[in-house]
Short mmCIF file of C-alpha atoms in Angstrom, two decimals:
data_model
loop_
_atom_site.label_atom_id
_atom_site.label_comp_id
_atom_site.label_asym_id
_atom_site.label_seq_id
_atom_site.Cartn_x
_atom_site.Cartn_y
_atom_site.Cartn_z
CA MET A 1 136.08 133.19 69.70
CA ARG A 2 138.15 130.92 71.95
CA LYS A 3 138.52 131.99 75.60
CA THR A 4 142.33 131.93 75.37
CA SER A 5 142.29 134.35 72.41
CA TRP A 6 139.80 136.59 74.21
CA TYR A 7 141.98 136.76 77.33
CA LEU A 8 145.10 137.47 75.26
CA GLY A 9 143.33 140.23 73.33
CA ALA A 10 142.06 141.83 76.53
CA ALA A 11 145.53 141.69 78.09
CA ALA A 12 147.08 143.19 74.93
CA THR A 13 144.59 146.06 74.94
CA LEU A 14 145.29 146.73 78.61
CA LEU A 15 149.06 146.81 78.05
CA VAL A 16 148.80 149.18 75.08
CA ALA A 17 146.53 151.47 77.12
CA THR A 18 148.96 151.29 80.04
CA SER A 19 151.80 152.32 77.75
CA ALA A 20 149.92 155.42 76.60
CA VAL A 21 148.76 156.35 80.10
CA THR A 22 152.27 155.98 81.53
CA ARG A 23 153.84 158.16 78.87
CA PHE A 24 151.21 160.87 78.53
CA ALA A 25 149.55 160.98 81.97
CA VAL A 26 151.74 159.44 84.67
CA LEU A 27 155.03 160.98 83.49
CA PRO A 28 153.72 164.59 83.33
CA ALA A 29 152.13 164.15 86.76
CA VAL A 30 155.38 162.88 88.29
CA HIS A 31 157.77 165.19 86.41
CA GLN A 32 157.29 168.27 88.59
CA VAL A 33 158.72 169.77 91.77
CA PRO A 34 157.67 167.27 94.47
CA ASP A 35 155.92 168.19 97.70
CA ASP A 36 158.96 167.20 99.75
CA THR A 37 161.62 169.07 97.75
CA ASP A 38 164.59 169.79 99.99
CA PHE A 39 168.15 170.26 98.76
CA THR A 40 171.19 172.26 99.84
CA MET A 41 174.01 173.67 97.73
CA HIS A 42 177.36 174.27 99.38
CA PHE A 43 179.82 176.94 98.28
CA ALA A 44 183.24 178.20 99.27
CA GLY A 45 184.81 181.57 98.59
CA GLY A 46 185.95 184.88 99.94
CA MET A 47 184.13 187.91 101.30
CA THR A 48 184.89 191.59 101.78
CA MET A 49 182.67 193.26 104.37
CA LEU A 50 182.36 195.95 106.98
CA ASP A 51 183.29 194.97 110.52
CA PRO A 52 180.47 196.41 112.67
CA GLN A 53 182.53 196.28 115.87
CA ALA A 54 185.49 198.15 114.37
CA LEU A 55 183.15 200.67 112.81
CA GLN A 56 181.37 201.28 116.10
CA ALA A 57 184.72 201.70 117.87
CA GLY A 58 185.77 204.30 115.30
CA ASN A 59 188.54 202.08 113.93
CA LEU A 60 187.99 203.07 110.30
CA SER A 61 191.29 201.61 109.06
CA GLY A 62 190.25 198.18 110.32
CA ALA A 63 186.56 198.46 109.50
CA ILE A 64 186.87 196.93 106.04
CA VAL A 65 187.76 193.22 106.16
CA ARG A 66 188.96 191.86 102.83
CA ASP A 67 189.10 188.32 101.40
CA LEU A 68 187.68 186.64 104.48
CA PRO A 69 187.40 182.87 103.84
CA VAL A 70 183.74 181.89 104.02
CA THR A 71 181.41 178.98 103.36
CA VAL A 72 177.91 179.45 101.99
CA ASP A 73 174.96 177.10 102.39
CA ARG A 74 171.89 177.66 100.29
CA ARG A 75 168.90 175.51 101.24
CA VAL A 76 165.78 175.37 99.07
CA HIS A 77 162.78 173.42 100.31
CA ALA A 78 159.05 173.29 99.69
CA VAL A 79 156.83 174.77 102.39
CA HIS A 80 153.48 174.62 100.59
CA THR A 81 151.97 173.11 97.44
CA SER A 82 148.67 173.91 95.78
CA GLY A 83 147.92 172.28 92.44
CA SER A 84 150.60 173.37 89.97
CA THR A 85 152.07 175.89 92.43
CA VAL A 86 154.77 175.29 95.02
CA VAL A 87 156.04 177.81 97.55
CA LEU A 88 159.79 177.44 98.07
CA SER A 89 161.83 178.71 101.00
CA ASP A 90 165.19 179.96 99.69
CA ARG A 91 167.62 180.57 102.57
CA THR A 92 171.30 181.49 102.19
CA VAL A 93 173.67 181.54 105.17
CA VAL A 94 177.24 182.87 104.93
CA SER A 95 179.57 181.58 107.65
CA GLY A 96 183.05 182.76 108.60
CA PRO A 97 186.20 180.77 109.35
CA GLN A 98 184.96 179.92 112.84
CA LYS A 99 181.60 178.74 111.49
CA GLN A 100 179.99 181.92 112.81
CA ALA A 101 177.01 183.16 110.76
CA LEU A 102 177.93 186.43 109.06
CA THR A 103 174.75 186.96 107.04
CA SER A 104 171.48 185.08 106.66
CA VAL A 105 168.84 185.90 104.05
CA GLU A 106 165.59 184.03 103.40
CA LYS A 107 163.06 184.57 100.63
CA ARG A 108 159.92 182.69 99.71
CA TRP A 109 158.86 182.20 96.11
CA ALA A 110 155.56 180.96 94.68
CA VAL A 111 156.54 179.23 91.43
CA ASP A 112 155.18 176.85 88.83
CA ARG A 113 156.11 173.24 89.59
CA LYS A 114 157.45 172.65 86.06
CA SER A 115 158.68 175.95 84.63
CA LEU A 116 159.67 177.49 88.02
CA LEU A 117 158.38 180.84 86.78
CA GLU A 118 156.23 183.03 88.99
CA ARG A 119 152.74 181.92 90.03
CA PRO A 120 150.03 183.68 92.08
CA THR A 121 150.67 183.14 95.77
CA PRO A 122 148.18 180.66 97.27
CA LYS A 123 145.67 182.15 99.65
CA GLY A 124 146.86 182.32 103.23
CA VAL A 125 150.54 181.81 102.32
CA ALA A 126 153.28 184.46 102.47
CA ALA A 127 155.71 184.82 99.55
CA ASN A 128 157.86 187.52 98.01
CA PRO A 129 156.56 189.07 94.78
CA HIS A 130 158.73 188.47 91.73
CA ARG A 131 158.72 188.08 87.96
CA GLY A 132 161.03 185.43 86.49
CA LEU A 133 163.16 182.55 87.72
CA THR A 134 164.43 182.62 91.29
CA ALA A 135 165.30 179.30 92.94
CA GLY A 136 166.25 177.33 89.83
CA PHE A 137 165.72 176.61 86.15
CA PRO A 138 162.83 174.79 84.44
CA LEU A 139 162.73 171.00 84.73
CA GLU A 140 163.03 170.82 80.94
CA PRO A 141 165.46 173.65 80.11
CA LYS A 142 165.90 174.90 76.56
CA LYS A 143 168.67 176.65 74.65
CA LYS A 144 167.17 180.09 75.11
CA ASN A 145 167.20 183.11 77.39
CA TYR A 146 164.96 183.10 80.46
CA PRO A 147 163.64 185.97 82.58
CA PHE A 148 165.43 186.08 85.94
CA TRP A 149 164.41 187.99 89.05
CA ASP A 150 167.23 189.99 90.63
CA SER A 151 165.99 190.43 94.17
CA PRO A 152 168.38 193.22 95.30
CA THR A 153 167.38 195.55 92.46
CA GLN A 154 163.81 194.20 92.21
CA THR A 155 164.09 193.95 88.44
CA THR A 156 163.69 191.22 85.81
CA ILE A 157 166.83 190.64 83.77
CA PRO A 158 167.81 187.96 81.22
CA ALA A 159 169.49 184.70 82.13
CA THR A 160 171.38 184.38 78.86
CA TYR A 161 172.13 181.02 77.25
CA VAL A 162 175.75 181.08 76.03
CA ARG A 163 176.82 177.49 75.25
CA THR A 164 176.49 173.77 75.94
CA GLU A 165 179.31 171.92 77.68
CA ARG A 166 180.13 168.94 79.90
CA ARG A 167 180.29 169.70 83.60
CA ALA A 168 180.74 167.18 86.41
CA GLY A 169 180.09 164.37 83.94
CA ARG A 170 176.77 165.83 82.76
CA GLU A 171 175.78 167.71 79.62
CA THR A 172 174.76 171.21 80.71
CA TYR A 173 173.49 174.49 79.33
CA VAL A 174 175.57 177.43 80.51
CA PHE A 175 173.66 180.58 81.48
CA THR A 176 175.06 183.94 82.56
CA ILE A 177 173.39 186.71 84.55
CA ARG A 178 174.86 190.22 84.69
CA THR A 179 173.24 193.23 86.33
CA SER A 180 174.03 196.37 88.28
CA GLY A 181 171.61 198.93 89.68
CA PRO A 182 170.26 200.71 92.74
CA LEU A 183 169.43 198.54 95.74
CA THR A 184 165.65 198.68 96.14
CA ASP A 185 164.87 195.51 98.10
CA PRO A 186 162.95 196.76 101.17
CA GLU A 187 164.22 193.98 103.43
CA SER A 188 167.86 194.75 102.60
CA LEU A 189 167.44 198.49 102.91
CA ARG A 190 166.04 198.09 106.43
CA THR A 191 169.37 196.59 107.55
CA LEU A 192 171.51 199.44 106.18
CA PRO A 193 172.00 202.96 107.51
CA PRO A 194 170.35 205.66 105.37
CA ALA A 195 173.08 208.13 106.40
CA MET A 196 176.43 208.28 108.23
CA PRO A 197 178.62 211.04 109.65
CA LYS A 198 180.53 212.77 106.85
CA ALA A 199 183.88 212.12 108.54
CA ALA A 200 183.16 208.38 108.75
CA VAL A 201 182.10 208.28 105.11
CA GLN A 202 185.23 210.09 103.94
CA GLY A 203 187.42 207.96 106.19
CA LEU A 204 185.97 204.70 104.85
CA ALA A 205 186.29 206.02 101.29
CA GLY A 206 189.99 206.71 101.89
CA VAL A 207 190.50 203.12 103.12
CA ALA A 208 188.44 201.53 100.34
CA PHE A 209 189.63 203.68 97.44
CA PRO A 210 193.00 205.21 98.32
CA GLY A 211 194.07 207.89 95.90
CA ARG A 212 190.56 208.63 94.63
CA VAL A 213 188.55 209.77 97.61
CA PRO A 214 185.39 211.47 96.35
CA ASP A 215 184.84 215.14 97.20
CA LEU A 216 181.82 215.34 99.48
CA GLY A 217 182.15 219.05 100.10
CA GLY A 218 178.86 220.81 100.55
CA GLN A 219 177.00 217.63 101.48
CA ALA A 220 174.91 217.39 104.61
CA ASP A 221 176.25 215.88 107.78
CA PRO A 222 175.27 213.09 108.33
CA THR A 223 175.75 212.30 104.65
CA PRO A 224 172.83 210.51 102.93
CA LEU A 225 173.78 207.16 101.47
CA ALA A 226 172.45 205.08 98.60
CA TYR A 227 173.46 201.56 97.65
CA THR A 228 174.31 199.82 94.39
CA SER A 229 173.93 196.07 93.87
CA THR A 230 175.97 194.14 91.31
CA THR A 231 175.47 190.50 90.30
CA ASP A 232 177.72 188.41 88.06
CA LEU A 233 176.61 184.78 87.92
CA THR A 234 177.33 181.74 85.74
CA GLY A 235 175.31 178.55 86.12
CA TRP A 236 175.68 175.08 84.59
CA VAL A 237 172.20 173.57 84.21
CA ASP A 238 171.63 169.88 83.48
CA THR A 239 169.98 169.55 80.06
CA GLU A 240 167.69 166.64 81.08
CA THR A 241 166.50 167.62 84.54
CA GLY A 242 167.15 171.34 85.05
CA VAL A 243 169.36 170.69 88.10
CA THR A 244 172.02 173.37 88.54
CA VAL A 245 175.12 171.21 88.93
CA ASP A 246 177.59 174.09 89.29
CA LEU A 247 177.46 177.79 90.05
CA GLU A 248 179.98 180.62 90.17
CA SER A 249 178.82 183.93 91.55
CA THR A 250 180.08 187.35 92.52
CA GLN A 251 177.69 189.65 94.37
CA ALA A 252 178.58 193.09 95.61
CA LEU A 253 176.86 195.84 97.54
CA THR A 254 178.48 199.27 97.53
CA ALA A 255 177.55 202.47 99.38
CA THR A 256 177.38 205.65 97.29
CA ALA A 257 177.02 209.31 98.10
CA THR A 258 176.43 212.46 96.08
CA SER A 259 179.70 214.17 95.33
CA ALA A 260 180.34 217.89 94.95
CA THR A 261 179.68 217.56 91.22
CA GLY A 262 176.24 216.05 91.85
CA ALA A 263 177.16 212.55 90.64
CA GLN A 264 176.83 209.40 92.72
CA ALA A 265 180.29 208.25 93.81
CA GLU A 266 181.30 204.98 95.43
CA VAL A 267 182.44 205.57 99.01
CA PHE A 268 182.94 202.14 100.57
CA PRO A 269 182.03 198.46 100.03
CA VAL A 270 179.29 197.07 102.24
CA MET A 271 179.74 193.52 101.07
CA SER A 272 181.40 191.64 98.22
CA LEU A 273 180.99 187.88 98.06
CA LYS A 274 182.71 185.64 95.53
CA MET A 275 181.81 181.96 95.72
CA THR A 276 181.77 178.72 93.76
CA THR A 277 180.20 175.32 94.30
CA THR A 278 182.37 172.96 96.35
CA PRO A 279 183.64 169.81 94.57
CA ALA A 280 181.67 167.56 96.91
CA SER A 281 178.44 169.50 96.36
CA ARG A 282 179.04 169.55 92.59
CA ALA A 283 179.40 165.76 92.56
CA GLU A 284 176.28 165.34 94.68
CA LEU A 285 174.24 167.59 92.41
CA ALA A 286 175.51 165.72 89.33
CA ASP A 287 174.42 162.42 90.95
CA THR A 288 171.01 163.92 91.67
CA ALA A 289 170.69 164.93 88.02
CA ALA A 290 171.79 161.47 86.85
CA ASP A 291 169.27 159.74 89.13
CA GLY A 292 166.52 162.05 87.93
CA ALA A 293 167.37 161.49 84.27
CA ARG A 294 167.43 157.72 84.83
CA GLY A 295 164.01 157.81 86.47
CA LEU A 296 162.58 159.89 83.63
CA TRP A 297 163.99 157.44 81.07
CA LEU A 298 162.54 154.44 82.88
CA LEU A 299 159.11 156.02 83.29
CA GLY A 300 158.95 157.95 80.04
CA VAL A 301 160.68 155.59 77.61
CA LEU A 302 161.42 152.08 78.85
CA ALA A 303 158.21 151.28 80.73
CA PRO A 304 155.85 152.52 77.96
CA LEU A 305 157.93 150.80 75.27
CA VAL A 306 157.99 147.45 77.10
CA ALA A 307 154.26 147.62 77.75
CA LEU A 308 153.57 148.50 74.11
CA LEU A 309 155.76 145.73 72.69
CA LEU A 310 154.36 143.14 75.09
CA GLY A 311 150.82 144.23 74.23
CA LEU A 312 151.50 143.92 70.50
CA ALA A 313 153.10 140.50 71.02
CA LEU A 314 150.06 139.24 72.93
CA LEU A 315 147.75 140.65 70.27
CA GLY A 316 149.71 138.85 67.56
CA LEU A 317 149.55 135.60 69.54
CA ALA A 318 145.78 135.95 69.95
CA VAL A 319 145.35 136.41 66.19
CA TYR A 320 147.66 133.47 65.48
CA LEU A 321 145.66 131.16 67.75
CA GLU A 322 142.30 132.34 66.43
CA LEU A 323 142.87 131.93 62.68
CA PRO A 324 143.19 128.05 62.54
CA ALA A 325 140.06 127.69 64.64
CA ARG A 326 138.15 129.95 62.28
CA ARG A 327 139.38 127.95 59.27
CA ARG A 328 138.24 124.64 60.81
CA HIS A 329 134.89 126.11 61.70
CA SER A 330 134.44 127.42 58.16
CA GLY A 331 135.17 123.97 56.56
CA ALA A 332 132.62 122.16 58.75
CA THR A 333 129.67 124.41 58.22
CA LEU A 334 129.85 125.72 54.67
CA PRO A 335 127.16 123.89 52.44
CA GLY A 336 128.31 122.06 49.25
CA PRO A 337 126.43 121.77 45.87
CA ARG A 338 123.08 120.03 46.22
CA THR A 339 122.19 117.02 43.82
CA GLU A 340 118.74 115.49 43.20
CA ALA A 341 118.07 111.92 41.86
CA THR A 342 116.39 111.63 38.43
CA PRO A 343 113.00 109.82 38.84
CA ALA A 344 112.77 106.39 37.12
CA PRO A 345 110.34 106.02 34.14
CA THR A 346 106.92 104.56 34.93
CA ALA A 347 106.61 100.88 33.79
CA ASP A 348 103.77 99.61 31.39
CA PRO A 349 101.00 98.04 33.44
CA GLY A 350 101.16 94.87 31.35
CA VAL A 351 104.87 94.37 31.78
CA ALA A 352 106.66 93.37 34.92
CA SER A 353 108.06 96.34 36.67
CA ASN A 354 111.54 94.82 36.77
CA THR A 355 111.79 94.40 33.01
CA PRO A 356 113.48 97.19 31.06
CA VAL A 357 111.60 98.79 28.16
CA GLY A 358 114.21 97.75 25.62
CA SER A 359 114.01 94.11 26.77
CA THR A 360 110.25 94.04 26.20
CA ALA A 361 110.62 95.10 22.59
CA SER A 362 113.26 92.44 21.95
CA ALA A 363 111.08 89.78 23.46
CA SER A 364 108.15 90.72 21.23
CA ALA A 365 110.32 90.53 18.15
CA SER A 366 111.55 87.06 19.09
CA THR A 367 107.99 85.80 19.53
CA SER A 368 106.97 87.03 16.10
CA ASP A 369 109.92 85.29 14.45
CA ALA A 370 109.03 82.04 16.17
CA ASP A 371 105.45 82.15 14.91
CA SER A 372 106.58 82.76 11.36
CA GLU A 373 108.81 79.73 11.42
CA THR A 374 105.97 77.55 12.68
CA ASN A 375 103.52 78.59 9.95
CA ALA A 376 105.95 78.39 7.03
CA PRO A 377 105.48 75.37 4.55
CA SER A 378 108.12 72.76 4.49
CA SER A 379 109.99 72.33 1.27
#
């Protein structure tokens, strides 16, 4: 085999192997939540909330602030990785018109680096227990329902797939999340009063729900309070990368008390936040999804395909160069039919070796004729 053909064949084999490794080993290793994940979503909206200062001063009529313009920043970043598990810090800060922080909540989630579903918390790392999606959708989302963890109620509810549509220039899957139930998150409950004076509760109920103040007669004073959490969320998730490019959300927390009939009645809103992704943040998230999809295409499709085609081309060239050489080699070495010379007949010892047998006979006959003529009588 010629050296050139050998080198071409080796290079072709290497390229074909590289194509397979890139597609089936490198791509899966790269296509996961990276160690340095850090992104922030920005929202704008309005908020209804209790004013602690007015409440403390006894100004019940001014204690409920409605439709306060707010901005919301939600930052998600990786704080620890261990194999296929990443621990994400999920911090949401709500700021008022003067950029003052109104609320700040941080959770930590141990999730799978591809599916973003729950994973066991790595040893020595703190994270909140949960079951379902929390900080985002899988990197390869499907047209199906996913389990979603509602932190306020500490329950797993469905994130329901409803349709596919274009959003911010990207094809997205639209998911909705709807839930309402008792607030059971320990961290949230620690920030809320378990009871309030009955007069304050009735006064706030009259401001919040004029015309339908619940009857709290017979209840203890202070009046025990419970809280109900409601979530109404719609998310647009990029079909190729799982990036949430847009989000609309309404979250509410309402205080309830036991009425005279024994039923739980709403008495006043603690917080109601309605928000949507800002246009600038939506465009940035769409660009992030586009960049991610482009990188996946280059690494998962283009690079393996180019390597495969180049490898096959080199292999074909090696075969093309090798065949003529093999044909020439075959023509020079293959043996032809063998022929052997027929041995000449052995000459009579009395006759010269260079005289043919037939010539000897003719000569003898001529001699006999001559003798006859000599002996014959003349007429």
